[in-house]
Amino acid sequence: MKIIYLLLFAVFMSSCHQKPAQTAVSTIELAAYPVFSPDSAYTFIEQQVAFGPRIPNTSAHKKCAEYLSGTLQRYGATVILQNFQARAFNGDMLNGVNIIGSYNPDAPKRVLLFAHWDTRPWSDHDPDPSNYSIPVLGANDGASGVGVLLEVARQIGKSSPSIGVDIIFFDAEDYGAPESVASDDPHSWCLGSQYWGRNPHQPGYKASYGILLDMVGAPGATFYREQISEYFASDIVNKVWKAAHTLGFQTYFRNEPGGSITDDHLYVNRLAGIPSINIIQYNPSGEKGFGDYWHTTNDTMENVDRSTLNAVGTTLLYILYNER
Ligand code: AHN
Ligand code: ZN
């Protein structure tokens, strides 16, 4: 009886849901999961970039925050805005906002998905040094992770997985000290996640695990097993890379060690104690580890690829809808 129901469910859902080619027996074990739309994710990235650079204390930043919280709300999330102030390495006082959207708020088992939404005020890795003072547009560095998560939110809003999901867009990740600054402090980055780690939006907030997306939009991006992720949450790295390979995305997800990258997941691990990983474009043997356009004036829409967005987004949906 139960089996028949599940098989009928599978046939019924097949019009709008993906299912891997499987036998009837494993059909019963694998949940249907929504089809990720890379076009939709791409549009969410375009809409962020259209505001211009999203630098704390600017009007584009404020408008984009409203766009992000409004979009999460429109897709059925319960939204909390966490305003904070943080002092940057150069003395600037930043007015930041972490944007938090929750689904199934009462479900005990939760997965946390996160990305940074701010963009870097300086193109300090531009090949032309005279571009240093130009802000990064952040199509890849910032908007891509958020765009994939907005599309995940849109899908959850239509039909939720059985677990709870929290999505956090962290602010002030990319205001860190350039390498040229003597006090090149790793803690000068990730100010929003550091604030949230010390002041969670709910006291004692916990999730089973967390996944950070950072720079998930470049054509031909490679995601290696990042070392901070490996240290705190190797089982989650295994789970995600195994899912990606099952889905055929092994050209993106490389089963080899990557670099150790200070990023928002470090503080979610250390301060909030939630085992978290980073899916980040970083090639440990490449001359430019984060890609040619990282922290340059060329981090623009022309260098965002729907296939990369699709590999990451489809992998996330597959994982969320197979959790019990
Ligand atoms: C450092 O460069 C120390 N971490 C990289 C974090 C980052 C910056 N992600 C995007 N932009
Ligand atoms: Zn950056």
GROMACS .gro file of C-alpha atoms in nm, residues 80-86 96-102 110-114 166-172 190-207 209-210 264-276:
model
   59
   80ILE     CA    1   1.462   3.849   1.043
   81LEU     CA    2   1.689   4.146   0.976
   82GLN     CA    3   1.986   4.159   1.210
   83ASN     CA    4   2.133   4.509   1.209
   84PHE     CA    5   2.481   4.554   1.352
   85GLN     CA    6   2.773   4.791   1.355
   86ALA     CA    7   3.130   4.678   1.308
   96GLY     CA    8   2.563   4.606   0.838
   97VAL     CA    9   2.260   4.382   0.814
   98ASN     CA   10   2.250   4.004   0.816
   99ILE     CA   11   1.936   3.883   0.637
  100ILE     CA   12   1.789   3.560   0.773
  101GLY     CA   13   1.506   3.360   0.615
  102SER     CA   14   1.358   3.053   0.786
  110ARG     CA   15   1.763   2.209   1.046
  111VAL     CA   16   2.014   2.282   0.772
  112LEU     CA   17   2.176   2.626   0.746
  113LEU     CA   18   2.263   2.767   0.403
  114PHE     CA   19   2.462   3.089   0.376
  166ASP     CA   20   1.753   2.858   0.741
  167ILE     CA   21   1.915   3.086   0.484
  168ILE     CA   22   2.149   3.363   0.599
  169PHE     CA   23   2.290   3.636   0.377
  170PHE     CA   24   2.587   3.769   0.575
  171ASP     CA   25   2.698   4.127   0.538
  172ALA     CA   26   3.047   4.285   0.554
  190CYS     CA   27   3.364   3.820   0.764
  191LEU     CA   28   3.240   4.087   1.006
  192GLY     CA   29   2.873   3.990   0.962
  193SER     CA   30   2.923   3.622   1.040
  194GLN     CA   31   3.147   3.712   1.335
  195TYR     CA   32   2.871   3.932   1.473
  196TRP     CA   33   2.606   3.664   1.417
  197GLY     CA   34   2.829   3.393   1.569
  198ARG     CA   35   2.845   3.597   1.891
  199ASN     CA   36   2.482   3.716   1.868
  200PRO     CA   37   2.273   3.447   1.700
  201HIS     CA   38   1.929   3.560   1.578
  202GLN     CA   39   1.778   3.313   1.824
  203PRO     CA   40   1.958   3.239   2.153
  204GLY     CA   41   2.117   2.893   2.129
  205TYR     CA   42   2.035   2.857   1.760
  206LYS     CA   43   2.152   2.520   1.623
  207ALA     CA   44   2.149   2.345   1.289
  209TYR     CA   45   2.514   2.141   0.960
  210GLY     CA   46   2.583   2.443   0.742
  264ASP     CA   47   3.214   3.296   0.690
  265HIS     CA   48   3.205   2.921   0.761
  266LEU     CA   49   3.506   2.958   0.995
  267TYR     CA   50   3.296   3.167   1.236
  268VAL     CA   51   2.984   2.954   1.201
  269ASN     CA   52   3.203   2.657   1.300
  270ARG     CA   53   3.404   2.827   1.577
  271LEU     CA   54   3.154   3.065   1.733
  272ALA     CA   55   2.819   2.892   1.670
  273GLY     CA   56   2.953   2.534   1.682
  274ILE     CA   57   2.762   2.433   1.368
  275PRO     CA   58   2.970   2.198   1.148
  276SER     CA   59   2.992   2.390   0.823
   0.00000   0.00000   0.00000
